[in-house]
mmCIF file of C-alpha atoms in Angstrom:
data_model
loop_
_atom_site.group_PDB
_atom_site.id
_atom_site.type_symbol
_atom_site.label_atom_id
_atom_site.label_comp_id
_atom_site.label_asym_id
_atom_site.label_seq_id
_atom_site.Cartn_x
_atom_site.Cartn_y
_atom_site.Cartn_z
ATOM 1 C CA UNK A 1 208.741 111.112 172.678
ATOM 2 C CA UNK A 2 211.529 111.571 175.189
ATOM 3 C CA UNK A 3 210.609 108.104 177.093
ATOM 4 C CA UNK A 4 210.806 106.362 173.805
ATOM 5 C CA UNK A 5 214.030 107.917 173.189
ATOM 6 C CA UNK A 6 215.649 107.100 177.007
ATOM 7 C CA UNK A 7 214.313 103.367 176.056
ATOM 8 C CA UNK A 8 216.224 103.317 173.315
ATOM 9 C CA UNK A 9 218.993 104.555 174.579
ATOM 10 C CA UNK A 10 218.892 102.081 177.297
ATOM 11 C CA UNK A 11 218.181 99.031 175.012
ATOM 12 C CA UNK A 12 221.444 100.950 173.155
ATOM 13 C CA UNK A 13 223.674 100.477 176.178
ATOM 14 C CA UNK A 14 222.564 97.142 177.220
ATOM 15 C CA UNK A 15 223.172 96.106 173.896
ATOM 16 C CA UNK A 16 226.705 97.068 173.582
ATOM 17 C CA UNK A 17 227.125 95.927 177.246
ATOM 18 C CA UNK A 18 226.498 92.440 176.259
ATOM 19 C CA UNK A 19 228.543 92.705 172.953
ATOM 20 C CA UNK A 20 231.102 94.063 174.990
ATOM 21 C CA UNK A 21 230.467 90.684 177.095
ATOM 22 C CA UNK A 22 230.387 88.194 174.572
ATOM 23 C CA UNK A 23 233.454 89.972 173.055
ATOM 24 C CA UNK A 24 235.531 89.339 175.896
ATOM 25 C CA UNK A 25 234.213 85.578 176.645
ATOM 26 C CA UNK A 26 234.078 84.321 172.858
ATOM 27 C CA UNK A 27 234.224 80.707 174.297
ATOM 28 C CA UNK A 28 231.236 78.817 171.962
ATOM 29 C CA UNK A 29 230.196 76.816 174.864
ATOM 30 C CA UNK A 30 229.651 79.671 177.260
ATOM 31 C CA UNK A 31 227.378 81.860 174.092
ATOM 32 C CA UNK A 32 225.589 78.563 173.878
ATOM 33 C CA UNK A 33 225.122 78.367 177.502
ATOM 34 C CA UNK A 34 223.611 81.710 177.576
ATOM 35 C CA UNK A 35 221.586 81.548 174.262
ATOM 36 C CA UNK A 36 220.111 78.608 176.248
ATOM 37 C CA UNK A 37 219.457 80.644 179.274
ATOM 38 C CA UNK A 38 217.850 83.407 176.921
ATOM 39 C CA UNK A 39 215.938 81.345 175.753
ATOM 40 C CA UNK A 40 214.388 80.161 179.073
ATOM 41 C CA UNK A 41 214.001 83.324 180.445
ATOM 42 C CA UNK A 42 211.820 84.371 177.152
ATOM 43 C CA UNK A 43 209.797 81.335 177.694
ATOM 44 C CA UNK A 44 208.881 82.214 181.043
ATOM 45 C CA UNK A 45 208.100 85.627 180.643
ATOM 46 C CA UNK A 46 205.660 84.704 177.645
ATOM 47 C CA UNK A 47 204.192 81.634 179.781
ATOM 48 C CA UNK A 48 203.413 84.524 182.622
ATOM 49 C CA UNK A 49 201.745 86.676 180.409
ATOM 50 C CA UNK A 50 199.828 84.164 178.876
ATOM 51 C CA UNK A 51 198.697 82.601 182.253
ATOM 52 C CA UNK A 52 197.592 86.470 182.841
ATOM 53 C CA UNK A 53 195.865 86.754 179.415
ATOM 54 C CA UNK A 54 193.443 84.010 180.979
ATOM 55 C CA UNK A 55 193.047 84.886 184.159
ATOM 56 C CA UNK A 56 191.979 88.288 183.126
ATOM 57 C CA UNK A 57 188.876 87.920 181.407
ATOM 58 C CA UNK A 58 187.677 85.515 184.567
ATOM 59 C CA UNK A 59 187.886 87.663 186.962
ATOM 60 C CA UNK A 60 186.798 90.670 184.419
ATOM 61 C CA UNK A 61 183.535 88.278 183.742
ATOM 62 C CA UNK A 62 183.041 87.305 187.122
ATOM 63 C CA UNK A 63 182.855 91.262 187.690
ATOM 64 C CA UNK A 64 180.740 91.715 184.708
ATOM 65 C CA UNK A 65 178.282 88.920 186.539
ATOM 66 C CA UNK A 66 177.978 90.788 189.471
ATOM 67 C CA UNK A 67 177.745 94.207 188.085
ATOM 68 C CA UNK A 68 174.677 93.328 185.883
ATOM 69 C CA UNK A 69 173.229 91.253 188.806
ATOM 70 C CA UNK A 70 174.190 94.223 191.489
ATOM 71 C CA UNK A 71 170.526 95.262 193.336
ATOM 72 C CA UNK A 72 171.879 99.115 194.711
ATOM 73 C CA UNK A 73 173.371 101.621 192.629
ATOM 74 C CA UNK A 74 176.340 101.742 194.962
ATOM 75 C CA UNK A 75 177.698 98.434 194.595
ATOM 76 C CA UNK A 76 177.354 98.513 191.228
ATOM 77 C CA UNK A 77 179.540 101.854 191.321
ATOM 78 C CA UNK A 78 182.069 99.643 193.374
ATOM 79 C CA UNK A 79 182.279 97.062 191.463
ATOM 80 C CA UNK A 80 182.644 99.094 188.761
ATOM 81 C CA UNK A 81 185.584 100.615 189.896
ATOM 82 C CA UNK A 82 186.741 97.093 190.873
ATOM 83 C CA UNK A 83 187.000 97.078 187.202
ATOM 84 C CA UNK A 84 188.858 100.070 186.417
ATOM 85 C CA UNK A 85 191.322 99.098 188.967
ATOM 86 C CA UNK A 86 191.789 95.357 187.147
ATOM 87 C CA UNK A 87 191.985 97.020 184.013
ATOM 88 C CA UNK A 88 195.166 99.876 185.292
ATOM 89 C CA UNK A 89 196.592 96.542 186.826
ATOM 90 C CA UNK A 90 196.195 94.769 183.446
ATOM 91 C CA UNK A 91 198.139 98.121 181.463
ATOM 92 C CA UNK A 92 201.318 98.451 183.435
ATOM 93 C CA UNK A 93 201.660 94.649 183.503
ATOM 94 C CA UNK A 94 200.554 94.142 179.627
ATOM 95 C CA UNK A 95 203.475 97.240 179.437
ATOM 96 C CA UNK A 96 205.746 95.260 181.664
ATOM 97 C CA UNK A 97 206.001 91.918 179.831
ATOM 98 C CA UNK A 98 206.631 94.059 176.588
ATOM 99 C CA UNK A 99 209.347 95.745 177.936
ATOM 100 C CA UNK A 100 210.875 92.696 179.396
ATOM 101 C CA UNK A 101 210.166 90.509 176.380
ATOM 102 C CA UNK A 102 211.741 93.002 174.405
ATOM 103 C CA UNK A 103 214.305 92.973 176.469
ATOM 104 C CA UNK A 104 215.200 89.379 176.173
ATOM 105 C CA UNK A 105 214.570 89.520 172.683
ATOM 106 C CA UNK A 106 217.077 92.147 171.816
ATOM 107 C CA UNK A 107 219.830 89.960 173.694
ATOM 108 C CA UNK A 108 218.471 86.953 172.056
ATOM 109 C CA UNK A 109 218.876 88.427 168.181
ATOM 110 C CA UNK A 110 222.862 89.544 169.287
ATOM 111 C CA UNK A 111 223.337 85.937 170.204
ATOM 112 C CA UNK A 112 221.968 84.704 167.313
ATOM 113 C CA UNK A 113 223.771 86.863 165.204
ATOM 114 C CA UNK A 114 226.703 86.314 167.172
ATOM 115 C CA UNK A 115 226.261 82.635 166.517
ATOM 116 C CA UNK A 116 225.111 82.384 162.912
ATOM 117 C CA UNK A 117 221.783 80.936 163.682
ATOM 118 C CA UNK A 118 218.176 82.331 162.490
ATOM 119 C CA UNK A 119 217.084 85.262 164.672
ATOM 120 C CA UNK A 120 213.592 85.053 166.536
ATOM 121 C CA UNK A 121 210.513 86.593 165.887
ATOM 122 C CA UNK A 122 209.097 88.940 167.567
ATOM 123 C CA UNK A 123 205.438 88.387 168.272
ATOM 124 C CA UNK A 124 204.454 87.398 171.507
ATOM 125 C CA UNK A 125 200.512 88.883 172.089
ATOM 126 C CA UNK A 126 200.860 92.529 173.247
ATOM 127 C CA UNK A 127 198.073 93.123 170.723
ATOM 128 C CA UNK A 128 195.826 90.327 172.649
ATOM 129 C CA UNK A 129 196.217 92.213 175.731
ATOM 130 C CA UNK A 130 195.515 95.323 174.255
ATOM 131 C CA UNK A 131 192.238 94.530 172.756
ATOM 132 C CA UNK A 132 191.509 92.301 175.633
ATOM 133 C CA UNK A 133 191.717 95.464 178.035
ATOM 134 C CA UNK A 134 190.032 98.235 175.478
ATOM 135 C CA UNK A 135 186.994 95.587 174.993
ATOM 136 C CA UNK A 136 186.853 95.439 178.721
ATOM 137 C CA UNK A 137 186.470 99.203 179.703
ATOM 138 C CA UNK A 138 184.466 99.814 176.712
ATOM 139 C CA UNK A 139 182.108 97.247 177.962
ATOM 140 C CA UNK A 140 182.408 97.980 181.721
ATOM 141 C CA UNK A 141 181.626 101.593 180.486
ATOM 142 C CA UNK A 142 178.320 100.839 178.673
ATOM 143 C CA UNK A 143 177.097 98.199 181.099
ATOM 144 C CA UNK A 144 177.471 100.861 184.093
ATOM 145 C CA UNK A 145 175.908 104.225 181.867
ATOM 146 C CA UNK A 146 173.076 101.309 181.135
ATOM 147 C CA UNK A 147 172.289 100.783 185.006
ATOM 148 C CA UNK A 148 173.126 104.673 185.692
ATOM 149 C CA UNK A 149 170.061 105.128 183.640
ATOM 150 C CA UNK A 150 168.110 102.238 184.830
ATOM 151 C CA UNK A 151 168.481 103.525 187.904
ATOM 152 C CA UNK A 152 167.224 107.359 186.934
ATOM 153 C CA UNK A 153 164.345 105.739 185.268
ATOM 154 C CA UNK A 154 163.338 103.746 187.989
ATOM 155 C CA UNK A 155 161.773 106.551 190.294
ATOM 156 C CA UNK A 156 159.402 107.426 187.110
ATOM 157 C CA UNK A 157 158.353 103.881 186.518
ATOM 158 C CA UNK A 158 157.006 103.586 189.946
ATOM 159 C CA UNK A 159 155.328 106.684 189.633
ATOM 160 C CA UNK A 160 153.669 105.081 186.500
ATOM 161 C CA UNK A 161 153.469 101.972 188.245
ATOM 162 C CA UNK A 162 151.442 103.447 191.359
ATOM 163 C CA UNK A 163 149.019 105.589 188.793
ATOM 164 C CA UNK A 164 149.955 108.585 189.918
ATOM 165 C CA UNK A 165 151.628 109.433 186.811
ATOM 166 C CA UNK A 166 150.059 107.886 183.187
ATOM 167 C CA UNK A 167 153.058 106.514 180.650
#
């Protein structure tokens, strides 16, 4: 609750910092200029993110492939953390991109104000990461208990398997 609040705060200060700004340089020209510029730099940031909203589940399937097709127990235990450690990557940077997208948002609605013009909306696929990142450890998570137990079945079946033991 106190990190939300400091965020606030800081989105507070940055806020009147470029009021502040665009106070002193009321010039139409240069609030275009830098509209412009917001604009750009929101563009990018959402073009990044998307570029890493599909390269995550390739290299997540590509993982999944060799997990499922992993002979030892081991590498599949590697891989799986291979997985884990994708998926912490994939939080701070899905929590990244917010924050900066936010960021340039916020400036972009005082601008906009400033200026008269409609102000932007806010969605930009947080959500999609989200999901993309909960369906991925839910999935890494039941494809790893599955071969945990294939693998603690598979003394038994070659017990059965060598008659020494009947199903």
């Amino acid at each position: 609750m106190k990190k939300r609040e400091s965020k606030k705060n800081q989105v507070a200060t940055l806020l009147d910092k470029a009021e502040r700004k665009l106070s002193i340089s009321s010039d139409g020209e240069l609030i275009l200029e830098e509209y412009k510029h917001l604009i750009a730099e929101r563009r990018f940031i959402m073009t990044r993110y998307m570029q890493f909203l599909i390269f995550y589940p390739i290299i997540v399937g590509y993982s999944f492939k060799e997990l499922l097709s992993a002979e030892s127990i081991r590498t599949a235990l590697l891989i799986m953390l291979f997985i884990f450690l994708v998926n912490s990557v994939c939080v701070y940077g899905a929590t990244r991109f917010r924050s900066m997208a936010y960021h340039a948002l916020d400036r972009e609605v005082l601008l906009a104000d400033k200026l008269g013009m409609q102000r932007p909306h806010p969605k930009w696929g947080y959500r999609a990461g989200m999901y993309s990142f909960i369906v991925c450890y839910g999935l890494t998570i039941l494809i790893i208990l599955g071969r945990i137990f294939n693998y603690l079945d598979a003394p038994k079946a070659l017990v059965v398997q060598r008659g020494i033991l009947s199903p």
